[in-house]
């Protein structure tokens, strides 16, 4: 982070903060310019956009009200101390929860993780291909041709399909399936 400030000509002034969004990191230019998370108050954001992105990326999982960290007596949240008094209910609960998550991620089998990721990528690719295929279908003046009732109406709608000189190749298909217009 110091390199970031050095390349921009200095360090943030005293009491100034950085945007907590991982992709941003913008420093405050004046005091109290950034807004804090309204739930935990532990993170700062330069804009609503950064806050929304960071919420989706990471902060949603780690955000918890301050009351859950420490109660009025300065003791742990709900008093559920585990081994050594460092359970989820203690003041260290948030840190222990984070460490537990980190250890579980490190213990994860890389082959299994890669397999799950590949399955996810292939599922997304299939959804994209289905969407592309749907959008490749011909469009009618008022929507997709799959709306049979609407397109059947187009076959006999005098204002659209019976205008002199207008030839719609789909009218032939509609006439075959719904009978000729009378």
mmCIF file of C-alpha atoms in Angstrom:
data_model
loop_
_atom_site.group_PDB
_atom_site.id
_atom_site.type_symbol
_atom_site.label_atom_id
_atom_site.label_comp_id
_atom_site.label_asym_id
_atom_site.label_seq_id
_atom_site.Cartn_x
_atom_site.Cartn_y
_atom_site.Cartn_z
ATOM 1 C CA UNK A 1 0.000 0.000 0.000
ATOM 2 C CA UNK A 2 2.897 2.332 0.687
ATOM 3 C CA UNK A 3 3.971 1.981 -2.953
ATOM 4 C CA UNK A 4 0.502 3.122 -3.994
ATOM 5 C CA UNK A 5 0.846 6.332 -1.974
ATOM 6 C CA UNK A 6 4.456 6.835 -3.033
ATOM 7 C CA UNK A 7 3.570 6.741 -6.726
ATOM 8 C CA UNK A 8 0.841 9.329 -6.074
ATOM 9 C CA UNK A 9 3.097 11.630 -4.145
ATOM 10 C CA UNK A 10 2.752 10.972 -0.444
ATOM 11 C CA UNK A 11 0.808 9.306 2.336
ATOM 12 C CA UNK A 12 -2.716 9.938 3.559
ATOM 13 C CA UNK A 13 -2.925 12.632 6.173
ATOM 14 C CA UNK A 14 -3.471 11.876 9.862
ATOM 15 C CA UNK A 15 -6.903 10.435 10.565
ATOM 16 C CA UNK A 16 -7.589 9.759 6.886
ATOM 17 C CA UNK A 17 -8.679 6.292 5.789
ATOM 18 C CA UNK A 18 -8.596 4.029 2.729
ATOM 19 C CA UNK A 19 -11.589 2.599 0.887
ATOM 20 C CA UNK A 20 -12.133 -0.971 2.129
ATOM 21 C CA UNK A 21 -13.200 -2.310 -1.280
ATOM 22 C CA UNK A 22 -10.412 -4.650 -2.376
ATOM 23 C CA UNK A 23 -10.304 -3.341 -5.934
ATOM 24 C CA UNK A 24 -10.298 0.345 -4.967
ATOM 25 C CA UNK A 25 -8.161 1.350 -1.975
ATOM 26 C CA UNK A 26 -8.701 5.068 -2.667
ATOM 27 C CA UNK A 27 -7.536 7.319 0.192
ATOM 28 C CA UNK A 28 -9.712 9.975 1.821
ATOM 29 C CA UNK A 29 -8.813 13.467 0.663
ATOM 30 C CA UNK A 30 -10.560 15.158 3.580
ATOM 31 C CA UNK A 31 -11.671 13.975 7.003
ATOM 32 C CA UNK A 32 -15.024 12.132 7.266
ATOM 33 C CA UNK A 33 -15.380 11.911 3.476
ATOM 34 C CA UNK A 34 -15.908 8.136 3.551
ATOM 35 C CA UNK A 35 -18.932 6.354 4.985
ATOM 36 C CA UNK A 36 -18.784 3.383 7.348
ATOM 37 C CA UNK A 37 -20.727 0.133 7.077
ATOM 38 C CA UNK A 38 -24.002 0.748 8.922
ATOM 39 C CA UNK A 39 -24.021 -2.745 10.461
ATOM 40 C CA UNK A 40 -20.508 -3.313 11.792
ATOM 41 C CA UNK A 41 -18.908 0.118 11.378
ATOM 42 C CA UNK A 42 -15.558 -1.571 10.793
ATOM 43 C CA UNK A 43 -15.071 -0.775 7.101
ATOM 44 C CA UNK A 44 -15.048 2.470 5.104
ATOM 45 C CA UNK A 45 -16.149 3.107 1.533
ATOM 46 C CA UNK A 46 -15.525 5.990 -0.857
ATOM 47 C CA UNK A 47 -18.837 5.490 -2.705
ATOM 48 C CA UNK A 48 -22.064 3.501 -2.724
ATOM 49 C CA UNK A 49 -20.760 1.571 -5.744
ATOM 50 C CA UNK A 50 -17.659 0.413 -3.842
ATOM 51 C CA UNK A 51 -19.831 -0.537 -0.874
ATOM 52 C CA UNK A 52 -22.205 -2.591 -3.040
ATOM 53 C CA UNK A 53 -19.360 -4.379 -4.839
ATOM 54 C CA UNK A 54 -17.478 -5.136 -1.618
ATOM 55 C CA UNK A 55 -20.700 -6.395 -0.008
ATOM 56 C CA UNK A 56 -21.160 -8.898 -2.820
ATOM 57 C CA UNK A 57 -17.490 -9.921 -2.952
ATOM 58 C CA UNK A 58 -16.565 -10.400 0.690
ATOM 59 C CA UNK A 59 -18.059 -8.165 3.361
ATOM 60 C CA UNK A 60 -21.454 -9.902 3.476
ATOM 61 C CA UNK A 61 -19.877 -13.036 5.006
ATOM 62 C CA UNK A 62 -17.787 -11.205 7.588
ATOM 63 C CA UNK A 63 -20.157 -8.402 8.580
ATOM 64 C CA UNK A 64 -21.659 -8.641 12.061
ATOM 65 C CA UNK A 65 -23.059 -6.048 14.459
ATOM 66 C CA UNK A 66 -20.581 -4.721 17.011
ATOM 67 C CA UNK A 67 -22.816 -6.073 19.804
ATOM 68 C CA UNK A 68 -21.931 -9.570 18.618
ATOM 69 C CA UNK A 69 -18.236 -8.839 19.132
ATOM 70 C CA UNK A 70 -18.327 -7.321 22.630
ATOM 71 C CA UNK A 71 -21.245 -6.789 25.027
ATOM 72 C CA UNK A 72 -21.763 -3.941 27.541
ATOM 73 C CA UNK A 73 -19.521 -5.546 30.199
ATOM 74 C CA UNK A 74 -16.617 -5.816 27.764
ATOM 75 C CA UNK A 75 -16.965 -9.605 27.837
ATOM 76 C CA UNK A 76 -17.546 -11.912 24.895
ATOM 77 C CA UNK A 77 -20.841 -11.739 23.006
ATOM 78 C CA UNK A 78 -23.163 -14.527 24.222
ATOM 79 C CA UNK A 79 -20.763 -16.124 26.696
ATOM 80 C CA UNK A 80 -20.216 -19.346 24.765
ATOM 81 C CA UNK A 81 -16.493 -19.687 25.296
ATOM 82 C CA UNK A 82 -14.982 -22.799 23.815
ATOM 83 C CA UNK A 83 -11.573 -24.252 24.626
ATOM 84 C CA UNK A 84 -9.344 -21.687 26.295
ATOM 85 C CA UNK A 85 -12.101 -19.074 26.328
ATOM 86 C CA UNK A 86 -11.674 -18.272 22.643
ATOM 87 C CA UNK A 87 -14.925 -19.684 21.295
ATOM 88 C CA UNK A 88 -17.265 -17.955 18.886
ATOM 89 C CA UNK A 89 -18.978 -16.151 21.756
ATOM 90 C CA UNK A 90 -15.849 -14.473 23.116
ATOM 91 C CA UNK A 91 -14.359 -11.172 22.004
ATOM 92 C CA UNK A 92 -12.046 -13.159 19.746
ATOM 93 C CA UNK A 93 -14.980 -14.958 18.095
ATOM 94 C CA UNK A 94 -14.795 -13.015 14.869
ATOM 95 C CA UNK A 95 -11.064 -13.667 14.505
ATOM 96 C CA UNK A 96 -11.451 -17.336 15.423
ATOM 97 C CA UNK A 97 -14.261 -17.742 12.904
ATOM 98 C CA UNK A 98 -12.066 -16.190 10.216
ATOM 99 C CA UNK A 99 -9.110 -18.413 11.176
ATOM 100 C CA UNK A 100 -11.322 -21.507 11.138
ATOM 101 C CA UNK A 101 -12.557 -20.634 7.656
ATOM 102 C CA UNK A 102 -8.973 -20.047 6.490
ATOM 103 C CA UNK A 103 -7.749 -23.376 7.907
ATOM 104 C CA UNK A 104 -10.642 -25.229 6.274
ATOM 105 C CA UNK A 105 -9.810 -23.624 2.932
ATOM 106 C CA UNK A 106 -6.148 -24.622 3.304
ATOM 107 C CA UNK A 107 -7.100 -28.210 4.208
ATOM 108 C CA UNK A 108 -9.386 -28.503 1.199
ATOM 109 C CA UNK A 109 -8.374 -31.050 -1.409
ATOM 110 C CA UNK A 110 -7.114 -29.104 -4.465
ATOM 111 C CA UNK A 111 -8.388 -31.742 -6.906
ATOM 112 C CA UNK A 112 -11.879 -31.645 -5.408
ATOM 113 C CA UNK A 113 -11.850 -27.826 -5.393
ATOM 114 C CA UNK A 114 -10.752 -27.771 -9.047
ATOM 115 C CA UNK A 115 -13.427 -30.322 -9.975
ATOM 116 C CA UNK A 116 -16.144 -28.196 -8.344
ATOM 117 C CA UNK A 117 -14.829 -25.092 -10.080
ATOM 118 C CA UNK A 118 -14.766 -26.872 -13.455
ATOM 119 C CA UNK A 119 -18.359 -28.025 -12.948
ATOM 120 C CA UNK A 120 -19.366 -24.468 -12.124
ATOM 121 C CA UNK A 121 -17.600 -23.094 -15.211
ATOM 122 C CA UNK A 122 -19.221 -25.700 -17.463
ATOM 123 C CA UNK A 123 -22.658 -24.961 -15.991
ATOM 124 C CA UNK A 124 -22.191 -21.238 -16.658
ATOM 125 C CA UNK A 125 -20.972 -22.010 -20.177
ATOM 126 C CA UNK A 126 -24.072 -24.163 -20.822
ATOM 127 C CA UNK A 127 -26.350 -21.370 -19.594
ATOM 128 C CA UNK A 128 -24.561 -18.923 -21.905
ATOM 129 C CA UNK A 129 -24.944 -21.281 -24.861
ATOM 130 C CA UNK A 130 -28.665 -21.691 -24.129
ATOM 131 C CA UNK A 131 -29.052 -17.927 -23.955
ATOM 132 C CA UNK A 132 -27.183 -17.466 -27.247
ATOM 133 C CA UNK A 133 -29.377 -20.114 -28.849
ATOM 134 C CA UNK A 134 -32.527 -18.404 -27.590
ATOM 135 C CA UNK A 135 -31.397 -15.064 -28.965
ATOM 136 C CA UNK A 136 -30.591 -16.652 -32.323
ATOM 137 C CA UNK A 137 -34.290 -17.393 -32.910
ATOM 138 C CA UNK A 138 -35.919 -14.919 -35.289
ATOM 139 C CA UNK A 139 -37.668 -11.977 -33.708
ATOM 140 C CA UNK A 140 -41.140 -10.954 -34.694
ATOM 141 C CA UNK A 141 -42.275 -7.331 -34.602
ATOM 142 C CA UNK A 142 -43.669 -7.756 -31.080
ATOM 143 C CA UNK A 143 -41.522 -10.479 -29.524
ATOM 144 C CA UNK A 144 -40.191 -13.994 -29.920
ATOM 145 C CA UNK A 145 -41.848 -16.375 -32.361
ATOM 146 C CA UNK A 146 -42.423 -18.799 -29.494
ATOM 147 C CA UNK A 147 -45.432 -16.798 -28.350
ATOM 148 C CA UNK A 148 -47.786 -18.883 -30.482
ATOM 149 C CA UNK A 149 -50.997 -17.101 -29.566
ATOM 150 C CA UNK A 150 -49.557 -13.715 -30.411
ATOM 151 C CA UNK A 151 -47.997 -14.914 -33.646
ATOM 152 C CA UNK A 152 -51.211 -16.649 -34.658
ATOM 153 C CA UNK A 153 -52.875 -13.279 -34.317
ATOM 154 C CA UNK A 154 -50.228 -11.761 -36.612
ATOM 155 C CA UNK A 155 -51.269 -14.159 -39.386
ATOM 156 C CA UNK A 156 -54.730 -12.618 -39.614
ATOM 157 C CA UNK A 157 -53.991 -9.098 -38.390
ATOM 158 C CA UNK A 158 -54.839 -6.943 -41.421
ATOM 159 C CA UNK A 159 -52.652 -4.053 -40.340
ATOM 160 C CA UNK A 160 -49.499 -6.161 -40.168
ATOM 161 C CA UNK A 161 -49.599 -9.226 -42.396
ATOM 162 C CA UNK A 162 -51.997 -8.153 -45.165
ATOM 163 C CA UNK A 163 -50.333 -4.882 -46.182
ATOM 164 C CA UNK A 164 -49.847 -4.877 -50.001
ATOM 165 C CA UNK A 165 -46.274 -5.710 -51.014
ATOM 166 C CA UNK A 166 -45.322 -7.139 -47.620
ATOM 167 C CA UNK A 167 -44.156 -10.737 -47.585
ATOM 168 C CA UNK A 168 -43.268 -12.401 -44.302
ATOM 169 C CA UNK A 169 -41.688 -15.869 -44.646
ATOM 170 C CA UNK A 170 -43.118 -16.881 -41.268
ATOM 171 C CA UNK A 171 -46.689 -16.266 -42.421
ATOM 172 C CA UNK A 172 -46.461 -19.414 -44.554
ATOM 173 C CA UNK A 173 -45.480 -21.432 -41.492
ATOM 174 C CA UNK A 174 -48.309 -19.925 -39.469
ATOM 175 C CA UNK A 175 -50.839 -20.651 -42.198
ATOM 176 C CA UNK A 176 -49.701 -24.269 -42.382
ATOM 177 C CA UNK A 177 -50.007 -24.815 -38.634
ATOM 178 C CA UNK A 178 -53.125 -22.741 -37.932
ATOM 179 C CA UNK A 179 -54.947 -22.978 -41.224
ATOM 180 C CA UNK A 180 -55.295 -20.277 -43.840
ATOM 181 C CA UNK A 181 -56.742 -16.909 -42.743
ATOM 182 C CA UNK A 182 -60.342 -16.356 -43.829
#
